[in-house]
Short mmCIF file of C-alpha atoms and ligand atoms in Angstrom, two decimals:
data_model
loop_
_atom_site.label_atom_id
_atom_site.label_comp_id
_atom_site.label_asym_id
_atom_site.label_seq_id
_atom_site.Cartn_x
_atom_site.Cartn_y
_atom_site.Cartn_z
CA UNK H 1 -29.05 -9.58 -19.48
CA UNK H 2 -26.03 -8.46 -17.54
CA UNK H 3 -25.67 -8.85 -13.85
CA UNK H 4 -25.32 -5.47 -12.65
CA UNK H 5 -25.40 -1.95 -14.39
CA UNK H 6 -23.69 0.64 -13.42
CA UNK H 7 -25.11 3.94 -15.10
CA UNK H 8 -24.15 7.55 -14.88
CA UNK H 9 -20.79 6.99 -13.99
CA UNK H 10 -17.84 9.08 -14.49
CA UNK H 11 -14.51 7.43 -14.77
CA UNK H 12 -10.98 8.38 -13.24
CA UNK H 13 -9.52 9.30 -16.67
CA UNK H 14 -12.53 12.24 -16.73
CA UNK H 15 -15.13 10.45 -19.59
CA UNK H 16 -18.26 11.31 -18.13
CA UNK H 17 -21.88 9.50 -18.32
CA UNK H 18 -20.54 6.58 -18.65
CA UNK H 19 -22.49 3.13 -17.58
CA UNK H 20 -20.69 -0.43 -16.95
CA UNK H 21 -22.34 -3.64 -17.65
CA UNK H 22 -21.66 -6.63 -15.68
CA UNK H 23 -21.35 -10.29 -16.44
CA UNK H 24 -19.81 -12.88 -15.08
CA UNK H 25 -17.53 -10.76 -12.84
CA UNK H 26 -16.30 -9.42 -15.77
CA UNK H 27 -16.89 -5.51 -17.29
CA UNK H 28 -18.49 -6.33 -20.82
CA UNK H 29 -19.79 -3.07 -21.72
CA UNK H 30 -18.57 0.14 -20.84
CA UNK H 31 -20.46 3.10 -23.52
CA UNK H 32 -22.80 5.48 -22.74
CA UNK H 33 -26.87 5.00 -22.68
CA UNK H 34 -26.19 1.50 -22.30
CA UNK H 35 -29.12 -1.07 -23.81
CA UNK H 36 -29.74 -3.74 -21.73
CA UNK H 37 -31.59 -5.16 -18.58
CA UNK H 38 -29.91 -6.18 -15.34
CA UNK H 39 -30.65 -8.06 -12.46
CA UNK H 40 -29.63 -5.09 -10.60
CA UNK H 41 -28.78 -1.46 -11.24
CA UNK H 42 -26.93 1.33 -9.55
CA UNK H 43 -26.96 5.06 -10.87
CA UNK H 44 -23.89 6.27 -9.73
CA UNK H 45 -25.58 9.88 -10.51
CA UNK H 46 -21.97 11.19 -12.27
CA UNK H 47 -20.03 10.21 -9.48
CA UNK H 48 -16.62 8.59 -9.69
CA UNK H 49 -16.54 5.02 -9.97
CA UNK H 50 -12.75 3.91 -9.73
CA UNK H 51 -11.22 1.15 -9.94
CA UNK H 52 -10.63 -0.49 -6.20
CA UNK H 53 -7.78 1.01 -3.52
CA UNK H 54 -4.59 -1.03 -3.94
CA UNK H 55 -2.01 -0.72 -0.52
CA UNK H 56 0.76 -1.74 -2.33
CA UNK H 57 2.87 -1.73 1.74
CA UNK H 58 1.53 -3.22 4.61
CA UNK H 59 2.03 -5.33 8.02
CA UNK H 60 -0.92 -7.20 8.67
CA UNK H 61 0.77 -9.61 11.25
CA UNK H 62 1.19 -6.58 13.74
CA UNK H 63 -2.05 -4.65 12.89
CA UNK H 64 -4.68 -3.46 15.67
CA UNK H 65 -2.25 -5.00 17.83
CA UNK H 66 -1.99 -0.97 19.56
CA UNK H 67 -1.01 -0.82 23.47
CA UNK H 68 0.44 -4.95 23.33
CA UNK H 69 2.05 -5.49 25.20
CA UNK H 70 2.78 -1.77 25.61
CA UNK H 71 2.94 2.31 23.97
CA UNK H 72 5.41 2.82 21.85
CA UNK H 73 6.99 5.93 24.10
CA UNK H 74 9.49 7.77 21.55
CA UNK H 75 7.65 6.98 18.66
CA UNK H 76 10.94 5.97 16.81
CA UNK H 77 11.11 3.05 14.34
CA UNK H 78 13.66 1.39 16.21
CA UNK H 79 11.43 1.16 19.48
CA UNK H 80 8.24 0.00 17.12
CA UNK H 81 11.14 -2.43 16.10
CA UNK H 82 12.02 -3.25 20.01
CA UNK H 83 8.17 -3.62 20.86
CA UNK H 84 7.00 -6.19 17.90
CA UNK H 85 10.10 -8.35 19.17
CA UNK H 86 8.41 -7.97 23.09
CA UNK H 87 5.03 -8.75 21.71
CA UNK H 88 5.98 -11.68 19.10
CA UNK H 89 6.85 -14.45 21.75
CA UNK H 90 2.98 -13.49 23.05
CA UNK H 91 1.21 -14.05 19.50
CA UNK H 92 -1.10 -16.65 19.43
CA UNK H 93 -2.28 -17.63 15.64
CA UNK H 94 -5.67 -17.73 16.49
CA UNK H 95 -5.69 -13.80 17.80
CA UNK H 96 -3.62 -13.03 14.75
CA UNK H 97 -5.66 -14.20 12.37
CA UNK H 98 -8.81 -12.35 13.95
CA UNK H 99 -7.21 -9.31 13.78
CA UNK H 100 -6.11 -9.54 10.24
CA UNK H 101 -9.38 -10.30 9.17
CA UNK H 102 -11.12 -7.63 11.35
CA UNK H 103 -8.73 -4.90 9.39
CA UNK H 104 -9.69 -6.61 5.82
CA UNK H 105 -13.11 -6.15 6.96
CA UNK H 106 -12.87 -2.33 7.43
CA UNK H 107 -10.48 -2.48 4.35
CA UNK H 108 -13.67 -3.92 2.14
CA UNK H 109 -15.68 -1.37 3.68
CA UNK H 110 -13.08 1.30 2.34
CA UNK H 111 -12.66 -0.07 -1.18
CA UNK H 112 -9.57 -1.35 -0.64
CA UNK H 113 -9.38 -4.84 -2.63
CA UNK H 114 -5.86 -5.71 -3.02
CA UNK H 115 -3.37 -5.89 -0.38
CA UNK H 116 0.60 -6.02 -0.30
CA UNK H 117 1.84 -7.27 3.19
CA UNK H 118 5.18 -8.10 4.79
CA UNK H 119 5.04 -10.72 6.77
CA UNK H 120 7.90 -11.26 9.39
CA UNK H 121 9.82 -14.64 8.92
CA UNK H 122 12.47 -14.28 11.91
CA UNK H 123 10.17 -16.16 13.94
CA UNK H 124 11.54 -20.04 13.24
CA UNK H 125 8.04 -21.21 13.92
CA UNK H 126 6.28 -19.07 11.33
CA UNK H 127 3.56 -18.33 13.26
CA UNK H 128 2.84 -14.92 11.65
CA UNK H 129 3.17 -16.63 8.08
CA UNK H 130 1.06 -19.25 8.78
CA UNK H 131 -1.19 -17.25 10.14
CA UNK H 132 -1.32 -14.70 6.72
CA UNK H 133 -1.10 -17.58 4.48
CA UNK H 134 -4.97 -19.05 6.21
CA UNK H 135 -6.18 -15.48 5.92
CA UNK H 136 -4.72 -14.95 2.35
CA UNK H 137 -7.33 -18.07 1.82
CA UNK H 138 -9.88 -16.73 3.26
CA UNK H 139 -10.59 -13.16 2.19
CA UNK H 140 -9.99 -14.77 -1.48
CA UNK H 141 -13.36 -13.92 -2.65
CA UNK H 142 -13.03 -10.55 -1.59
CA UNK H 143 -9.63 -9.11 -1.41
CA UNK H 144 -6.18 -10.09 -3.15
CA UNK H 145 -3.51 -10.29 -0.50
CA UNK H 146 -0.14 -10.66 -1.58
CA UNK H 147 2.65 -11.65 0.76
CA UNK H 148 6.04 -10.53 1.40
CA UNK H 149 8.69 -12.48 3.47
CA UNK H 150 9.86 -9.93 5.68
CA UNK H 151 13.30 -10.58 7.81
CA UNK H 152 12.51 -8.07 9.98
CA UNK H 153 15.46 -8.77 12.71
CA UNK H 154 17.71 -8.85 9.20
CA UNK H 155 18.20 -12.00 7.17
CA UNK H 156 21.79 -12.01 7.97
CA UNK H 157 21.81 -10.43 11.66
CA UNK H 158 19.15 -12.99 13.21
CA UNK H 159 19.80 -16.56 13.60
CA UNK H 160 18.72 -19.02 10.96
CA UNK H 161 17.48 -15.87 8.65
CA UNK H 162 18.14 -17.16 5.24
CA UNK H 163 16.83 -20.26 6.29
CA UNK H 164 13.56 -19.06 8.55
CA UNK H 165 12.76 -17.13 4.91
CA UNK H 166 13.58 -19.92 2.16
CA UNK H 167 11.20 -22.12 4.40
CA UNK H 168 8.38 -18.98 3.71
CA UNK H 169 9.00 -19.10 0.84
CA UNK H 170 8.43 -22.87 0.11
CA UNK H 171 5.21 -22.43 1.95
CA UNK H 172 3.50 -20.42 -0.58
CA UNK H 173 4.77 -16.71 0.32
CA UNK H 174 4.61 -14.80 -2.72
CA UNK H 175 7.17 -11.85 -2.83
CA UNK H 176 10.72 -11.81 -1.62
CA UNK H 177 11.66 -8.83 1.21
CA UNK H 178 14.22 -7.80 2.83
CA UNK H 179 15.88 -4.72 5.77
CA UNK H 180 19.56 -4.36 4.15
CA UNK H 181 19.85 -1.05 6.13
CA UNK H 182 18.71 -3.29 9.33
CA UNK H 183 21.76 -5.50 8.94
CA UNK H 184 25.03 -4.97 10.89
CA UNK H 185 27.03 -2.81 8.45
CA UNK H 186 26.84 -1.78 5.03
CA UNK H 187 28.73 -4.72 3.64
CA UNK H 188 25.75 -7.32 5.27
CA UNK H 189 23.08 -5.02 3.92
CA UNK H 190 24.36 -5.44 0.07
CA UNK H 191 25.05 -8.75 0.52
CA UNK H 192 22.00 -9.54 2.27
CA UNK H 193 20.19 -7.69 -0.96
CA UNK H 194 22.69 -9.94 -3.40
CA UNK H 195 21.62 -13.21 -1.70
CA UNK H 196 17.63 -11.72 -2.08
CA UNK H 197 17.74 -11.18 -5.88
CA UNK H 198 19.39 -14.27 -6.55
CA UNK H 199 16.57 -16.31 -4.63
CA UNK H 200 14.03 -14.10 -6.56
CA UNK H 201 15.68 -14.56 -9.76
CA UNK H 202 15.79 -18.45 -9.18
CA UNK H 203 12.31 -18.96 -8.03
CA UNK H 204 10.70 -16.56 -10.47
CA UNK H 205 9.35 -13.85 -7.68
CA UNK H 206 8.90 -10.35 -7.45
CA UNK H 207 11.31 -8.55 -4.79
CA UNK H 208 9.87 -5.85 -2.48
CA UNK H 209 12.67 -4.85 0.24
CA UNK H 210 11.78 -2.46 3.08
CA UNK H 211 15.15 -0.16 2.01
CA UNK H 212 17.07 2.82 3.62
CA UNK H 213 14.48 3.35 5.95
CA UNK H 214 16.40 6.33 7.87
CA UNK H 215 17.57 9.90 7.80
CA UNK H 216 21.01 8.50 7.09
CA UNK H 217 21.69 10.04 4.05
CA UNK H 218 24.33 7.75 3.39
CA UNK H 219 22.14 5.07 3.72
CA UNK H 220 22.09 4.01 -0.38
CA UNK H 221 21.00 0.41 -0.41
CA UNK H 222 18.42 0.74 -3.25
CA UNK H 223 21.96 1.11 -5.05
CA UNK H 224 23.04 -2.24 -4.71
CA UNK H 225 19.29 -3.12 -5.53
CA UNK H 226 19.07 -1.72 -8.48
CA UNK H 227 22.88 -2.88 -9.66
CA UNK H 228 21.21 -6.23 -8.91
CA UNK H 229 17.88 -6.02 -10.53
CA UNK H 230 19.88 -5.30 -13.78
CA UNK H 231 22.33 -7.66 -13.18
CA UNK H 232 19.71 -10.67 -12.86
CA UNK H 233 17.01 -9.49 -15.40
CA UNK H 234 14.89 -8.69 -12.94
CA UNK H 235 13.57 -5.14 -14.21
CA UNK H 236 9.80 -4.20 -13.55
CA UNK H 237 9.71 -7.16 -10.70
CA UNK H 238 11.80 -5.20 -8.24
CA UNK H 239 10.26 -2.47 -5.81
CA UNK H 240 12.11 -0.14 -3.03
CA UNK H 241 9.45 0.74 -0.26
CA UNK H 242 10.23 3.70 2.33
CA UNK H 243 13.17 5.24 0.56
CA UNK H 244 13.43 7.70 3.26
CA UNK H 245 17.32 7.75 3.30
CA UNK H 246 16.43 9.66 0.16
CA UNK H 247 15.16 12.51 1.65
CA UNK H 248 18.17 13.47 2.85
CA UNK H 249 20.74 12.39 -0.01
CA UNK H 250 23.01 15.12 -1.51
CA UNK H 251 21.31 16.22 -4.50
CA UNK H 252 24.31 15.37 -7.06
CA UNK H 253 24.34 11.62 -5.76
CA UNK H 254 20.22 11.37 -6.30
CA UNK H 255 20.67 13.10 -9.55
CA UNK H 256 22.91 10.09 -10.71
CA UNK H 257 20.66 7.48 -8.38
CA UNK H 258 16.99 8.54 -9.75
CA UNK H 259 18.18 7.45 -13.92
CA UNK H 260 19.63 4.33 -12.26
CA UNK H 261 16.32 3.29 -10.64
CA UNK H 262 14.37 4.27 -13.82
CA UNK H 263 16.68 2.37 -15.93
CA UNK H 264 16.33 -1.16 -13.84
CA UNK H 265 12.76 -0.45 -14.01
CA UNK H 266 12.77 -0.38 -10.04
CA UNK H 267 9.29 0.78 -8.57
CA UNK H 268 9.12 3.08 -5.09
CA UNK H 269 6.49 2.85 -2.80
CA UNK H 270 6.02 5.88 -0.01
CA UNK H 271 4.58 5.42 3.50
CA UNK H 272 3.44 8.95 3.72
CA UNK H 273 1.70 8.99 7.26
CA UNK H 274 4.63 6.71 8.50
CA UNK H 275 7.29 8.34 7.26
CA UNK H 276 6.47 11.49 8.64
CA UNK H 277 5.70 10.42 11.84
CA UNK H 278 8.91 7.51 12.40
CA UNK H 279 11.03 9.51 10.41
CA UNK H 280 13.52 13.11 11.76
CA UNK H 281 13.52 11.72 15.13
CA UNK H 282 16.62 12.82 15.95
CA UNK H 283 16.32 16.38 14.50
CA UNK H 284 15.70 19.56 16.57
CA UNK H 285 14.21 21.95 13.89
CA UNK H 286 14.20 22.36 11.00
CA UNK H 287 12.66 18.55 11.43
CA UNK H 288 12.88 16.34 8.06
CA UNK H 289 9.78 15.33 6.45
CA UNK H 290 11.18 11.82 5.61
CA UNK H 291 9.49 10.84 2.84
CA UNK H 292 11.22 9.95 -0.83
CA UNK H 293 11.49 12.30 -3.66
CA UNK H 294 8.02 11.60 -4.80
CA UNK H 295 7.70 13.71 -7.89
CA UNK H 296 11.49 13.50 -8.80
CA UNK H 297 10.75 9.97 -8.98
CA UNK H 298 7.68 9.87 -11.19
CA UNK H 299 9.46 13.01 -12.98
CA UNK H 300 11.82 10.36 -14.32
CA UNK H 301 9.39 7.63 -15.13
CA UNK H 302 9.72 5.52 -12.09
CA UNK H 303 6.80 3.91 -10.87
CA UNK H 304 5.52 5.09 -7.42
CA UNK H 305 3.04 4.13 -5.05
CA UNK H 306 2.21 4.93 -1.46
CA UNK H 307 1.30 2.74 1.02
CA UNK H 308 -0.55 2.39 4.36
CA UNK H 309 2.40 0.33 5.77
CA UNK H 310 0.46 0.73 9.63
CA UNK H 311 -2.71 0.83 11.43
CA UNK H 312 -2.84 0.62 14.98
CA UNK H 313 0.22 -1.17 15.95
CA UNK H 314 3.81 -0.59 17.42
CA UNK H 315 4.60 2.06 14.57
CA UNK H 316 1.22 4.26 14.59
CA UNK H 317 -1.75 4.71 16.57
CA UNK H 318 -3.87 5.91 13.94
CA UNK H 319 -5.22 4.52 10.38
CA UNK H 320 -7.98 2.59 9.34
CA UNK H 321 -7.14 1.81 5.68
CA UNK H 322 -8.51 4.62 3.65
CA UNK H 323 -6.24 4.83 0.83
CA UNK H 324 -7.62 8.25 0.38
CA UNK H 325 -6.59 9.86 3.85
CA UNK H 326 -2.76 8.26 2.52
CA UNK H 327 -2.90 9.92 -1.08
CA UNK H 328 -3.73 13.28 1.03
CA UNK H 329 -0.89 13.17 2.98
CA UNK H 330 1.35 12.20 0.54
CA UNK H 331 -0.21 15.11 -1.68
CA UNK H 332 0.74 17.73 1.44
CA UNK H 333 3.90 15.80 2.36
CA UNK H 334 5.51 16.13 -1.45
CA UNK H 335 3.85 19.33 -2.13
CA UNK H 336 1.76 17.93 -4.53
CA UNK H 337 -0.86 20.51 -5.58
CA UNK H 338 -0.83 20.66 -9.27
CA UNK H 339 -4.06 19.10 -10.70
CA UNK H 340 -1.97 16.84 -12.40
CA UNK H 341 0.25 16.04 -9.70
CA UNK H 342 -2.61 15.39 -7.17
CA UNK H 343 -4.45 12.85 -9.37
CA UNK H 344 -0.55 11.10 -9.36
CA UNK H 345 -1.28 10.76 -5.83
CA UNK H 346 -4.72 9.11 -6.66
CA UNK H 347 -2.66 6.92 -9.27
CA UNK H 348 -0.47 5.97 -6.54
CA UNK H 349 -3.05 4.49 -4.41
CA UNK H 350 -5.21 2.94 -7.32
CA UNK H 351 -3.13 1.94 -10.61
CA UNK H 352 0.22 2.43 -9.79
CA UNK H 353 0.22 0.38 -6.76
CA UNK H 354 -1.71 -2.94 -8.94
CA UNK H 355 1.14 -2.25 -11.15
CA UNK H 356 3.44 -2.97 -8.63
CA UNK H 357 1.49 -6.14 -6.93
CA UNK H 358 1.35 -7.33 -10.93
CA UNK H 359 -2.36 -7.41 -10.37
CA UNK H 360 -3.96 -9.39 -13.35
CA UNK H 361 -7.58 -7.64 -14.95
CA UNK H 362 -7.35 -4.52 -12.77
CA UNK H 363 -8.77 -1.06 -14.06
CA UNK H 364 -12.86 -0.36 -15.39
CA UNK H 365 -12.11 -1.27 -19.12
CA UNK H 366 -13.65 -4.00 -20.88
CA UNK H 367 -12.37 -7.76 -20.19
CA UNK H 368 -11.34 -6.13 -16.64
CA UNK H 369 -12.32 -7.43 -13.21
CA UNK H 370 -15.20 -6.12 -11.89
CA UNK H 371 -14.18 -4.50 -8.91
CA UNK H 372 -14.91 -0.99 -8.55
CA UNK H 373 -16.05 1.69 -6.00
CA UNK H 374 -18.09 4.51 -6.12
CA UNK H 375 -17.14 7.51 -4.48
CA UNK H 376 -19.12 10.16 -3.14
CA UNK H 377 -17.05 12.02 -5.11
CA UNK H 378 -17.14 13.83 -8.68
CA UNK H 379 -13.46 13.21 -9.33
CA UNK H 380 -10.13 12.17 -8.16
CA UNK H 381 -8.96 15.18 -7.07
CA UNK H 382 -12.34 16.01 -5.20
CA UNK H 383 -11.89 12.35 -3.43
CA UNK H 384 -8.66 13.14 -1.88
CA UNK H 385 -10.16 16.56 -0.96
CA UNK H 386 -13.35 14.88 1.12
CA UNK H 387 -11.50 11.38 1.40
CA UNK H 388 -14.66 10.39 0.05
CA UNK H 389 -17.40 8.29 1.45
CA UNK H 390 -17.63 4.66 -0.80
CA UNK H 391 -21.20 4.23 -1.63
CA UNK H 392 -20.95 0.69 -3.03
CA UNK H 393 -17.76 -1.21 -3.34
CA UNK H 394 -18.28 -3.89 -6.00
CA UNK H 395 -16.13 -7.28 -5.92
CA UNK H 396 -16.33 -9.84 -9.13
CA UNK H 397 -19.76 -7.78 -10.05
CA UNK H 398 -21.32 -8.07 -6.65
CA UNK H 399 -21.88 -5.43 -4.00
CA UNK H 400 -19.93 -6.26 -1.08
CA UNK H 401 -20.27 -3.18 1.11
CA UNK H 402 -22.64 0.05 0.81
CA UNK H 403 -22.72 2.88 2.16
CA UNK H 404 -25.25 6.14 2.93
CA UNK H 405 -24.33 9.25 1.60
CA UNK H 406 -22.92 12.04 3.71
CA UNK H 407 -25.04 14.33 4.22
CA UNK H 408 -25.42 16.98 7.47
CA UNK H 409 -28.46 18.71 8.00
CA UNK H 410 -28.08 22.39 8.75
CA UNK H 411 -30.36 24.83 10.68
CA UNK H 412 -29.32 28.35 9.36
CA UNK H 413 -31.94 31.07 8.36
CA UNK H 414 -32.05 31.21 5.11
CA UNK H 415 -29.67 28.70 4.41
CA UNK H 416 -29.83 25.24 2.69
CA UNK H 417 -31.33 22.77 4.47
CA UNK H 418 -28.29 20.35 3.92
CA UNK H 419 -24.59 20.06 3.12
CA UNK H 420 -22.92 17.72 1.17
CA UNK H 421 -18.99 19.34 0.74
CA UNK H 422 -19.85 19.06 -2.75
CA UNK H 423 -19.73 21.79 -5.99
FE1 LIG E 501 6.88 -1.34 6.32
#
C-alpha cells in the first residue's frame, strides 16, 4: 500500500506515462501501469511532474521589506547597498522573521523547496542571522534553507568583519560568503577571498561569494577564487554568484578564465532579473545586459544556476519566487532558444541549482525524496513558456499546496468555450 500515487506523469527527462509510488517520503516505484493501492492518488493526466524549484541565491533577511524605510531612487546596487544599511539599525527580529516566513509561504505555494540565502553578518548583534537560523527551524518540514554568511559592508572594510562572520559561523550558518569586489581595492578583495577559503577549508564548508558584481570589466575576483579553490582542495564546494564583471571581460582573458573555473570545479549562479535591472547603470546606449556568459559557461562544463537573489526589497520591486518567471528571463537574457538550451535554463532552476546547495535525495528516481510538483505544463520547455501554474506541490509524499487549473472561459462565436495556453 503506498502513500500516495502519482499516475500519468511525464518526467523532465521526456519518459512519458509514468506513475510514482510513495512511501515513507520516499519514491519506491517509479514504472508505468503501476500495481498497487494508495491512500491517495493524483493523475497528473501527462503533465510534468518535476522535481521541486531550487533558488540556489537569495536574501531573505531584506525580503518584502519594499518602500523601508524608503524607494530605492536610481535603482543602482550601490544605493540598494546604501538603503539596507538605513533600514538595518530599524530591524526588529520579530518583523524579520514574519516576513521570511510569509515569502517561504508563497515559495511552497510555487514549488520552490530548497532555498540558498545570504544572510548579512556586518551587523555585530546578528540580528538578521538569528533571525534566519529560527526560520531555517521552522520551515524544516517543508523547505530546505541553506545559509550563507554574507559580509555585506566587506569582511575586511567593516569593523569587526572577520570576527562578526566566524561568530555566524559558530552559530550554525552553513555556507561561507563573501563581496571581494565590495572591499577597498583589489588587493583587500583577494585577500579577503584567501582568508574565506581557508576558513571553509578548515571547517569543512561550502563557499558561495557574491563576486564581481559590476560592469567593471576588470573586476576578476572569481580569479583569485578559483586559484584558491584549487589551492585548498576545495573543487565542486566553491560557487561564484552574479559574475556580472563577466559580461564585460575582453574575450581573450574569459577565454583563458572559463577552463580555469571548469578545472577548480567552480559553479556560477546568474541573477537574471537582477542583473539586468542593477546592472549598465552607468551606460547611455548601447546599455549592457549584465548577466554572465551563461552558455559559455555550461559550454565548458561548468555548473550554472540562476537565482532569484530579490523580491521586494531595496534591489527590486518585483518577484514573488517563481523559479519559472527567472529561467524565462535568463532564457531571453542569454539568448537561450535552442530546445536544448532552454531546458538548461529549466536545469538551472531545478537540478543544477540542488547540485550546488549539495542537496541530499533530490530528483524523481527511486530512493529519492519525495518532493515533486506538478505543472500545468506538458514539458519543461512549455513551463517556462506559461511559467506554469503548480497543481500540487508534494513535500516528503504529502501535498502541501494545490492549486486549480488555469483555465479562461471565452465567449467567441464559434469558438471553444475555454482556453488553456496549451497544445
Ligand atoms: Fe545577492
Amino acid at each position: 500500500m503506498f502513500d500516495l500515487k502519482i499516475t500519468h506523469c511525464t518526467l523532465p527527462d521526456g519518459r512519458a506515462d509514468m506513475d510514482i509510488g510513495i512511501e515513507q517520503g520516499r519514491i519506491t516505484a517509479l514504472q508505468p501501469n503501476l500495481a498497487g493501492a494508495a491512500e491517495r492518488t493524483i493523475d497528473a493526466a501527462l503533465q510534468l511532474v518535476s522535481p521541486p524549484f531550487v533558488d540556489a541565491h537569495f536574501h531573505l533577511d531584506a525580503t518584502l521589506s519594499y518602500g523601508l524605510p524608503r524607494i530605492n531612487q536610481s535603482g543602482t546596487l550601490l544605493e540598494g547597498i546604501a538603503l539596507w544599511g538605513e533600514l538595518k539599525p530599524l530591524l526588529t527580529q520579530e518583523a524579520l522573521i514574519e516576513r521570511a516566513l510569509t515569502y517561504c509561504d508563497w515559495a511552497v505555494a510555487k514549488g520552490l523547496l530548497a532555498i540558498r540565502t545570504h544572510v548579512d553578518v556586518s551587523d555585530p548583534r546578528l540580528l538578521a542571522v538569528e533571525a534566519l537560523l529560527e526560520v531555517r527551524e521552522r520551515v524544516k518540514p517543508y523547505i530546505d534553507l541553506q545559509l550563507v554568511a554574507f559580509p555585506q559592508d566587506g569582511l575586511l572594510r567593516a569593523p569587526r568583519g572577520v570576527d562578526n562572520l566566524t561568530r555566524a559561523l559558530d552559530r550554525g550558518v552553513d555556507v561561507v560568503g563573501g563581496i571581494p569586489h565590495f572591499e577597498r581595492t583589489v588587493a583587500e578583495g583577494a585577500e579577503s577571498i584567501r582568508i574565506l577559503c581557508a576558513l571553509a577549508a578548515e571547517r569543512g564548508l561550502r563557499v558561495d561569494m557574491h563576486c564581481d558584481e559590476s560592469d567593471d570589466p576588470l573586476s576578476r575576483h572569481i580569479e583569485t577564487l578559483a586559484y584558491h579553490t584549487q589551492r585548498l582542495g576545495l573543487q565542486g564546494r566553491v560557487t561564484g554568484s552574479h559574475l556580472t564583471s563577466m559580461h564585460s571581460m575582453d574575450n581573450y582573458y574569459a577565454s583563458k578564465l572559463i577552463p580555469l573555473m571548469a578545472e577548480a570545479e567552480v559553479s556560477a549562479i546568474a541573477n537574471p532579473l537582477i542583473n539586468i535591472t542593477l546592472q549598465g547603470r552607468h551606460d547611455t546606449y548601447p546599455k549592457r545586459r549584465g548577466m554572465t556568459r551563461v552558455p559559455e559557461l555550461l559550454a565548458a562544463g561548468v555548473n550554472v544556476a540562476f537565482g532569484q537573489d530579490c523580491v521586494m526589497d531595496p534591489w527590486y520591486s518585483l518577484g514573488s519566487g517563481d523559479m519559472l518567471e527567472v529561467a524565462h528571463m535568463g532564457l531571453h537574457v542569454a539568448q537561450m532558444t535552442s530546445q536544448t538550451a532552454m531546458r538548461d535554463c529549466f536545469d538551472a532552476v531545478t537540478t543544477r541549482a540542488a547540485r550546488i546547495l549539495g542537496l541530499e535525495g533530490y530528483g524523481i528516481a527511486i530512493g529519492a525524496r519525495a518532493d515533486m510538483v506538478v505543472l500545468q505544463a506538458q514539458n519543461p520547455v512549455d513551463a517556462i513558456r506559461l511559467r506554469a501554474n503548480r497543481l500540487a506541490v508534494i513535500r516528503n509524499g504529502k501535498v502541501i499546496a494545490e492549486s486549480l487549473p488555469n483555465v479562461s472561459t471565452l465567449s467567441l462565436p464559434g469558438r471553444p468555450a475555454e482556453v488553456r495556453f496549451q497544445r
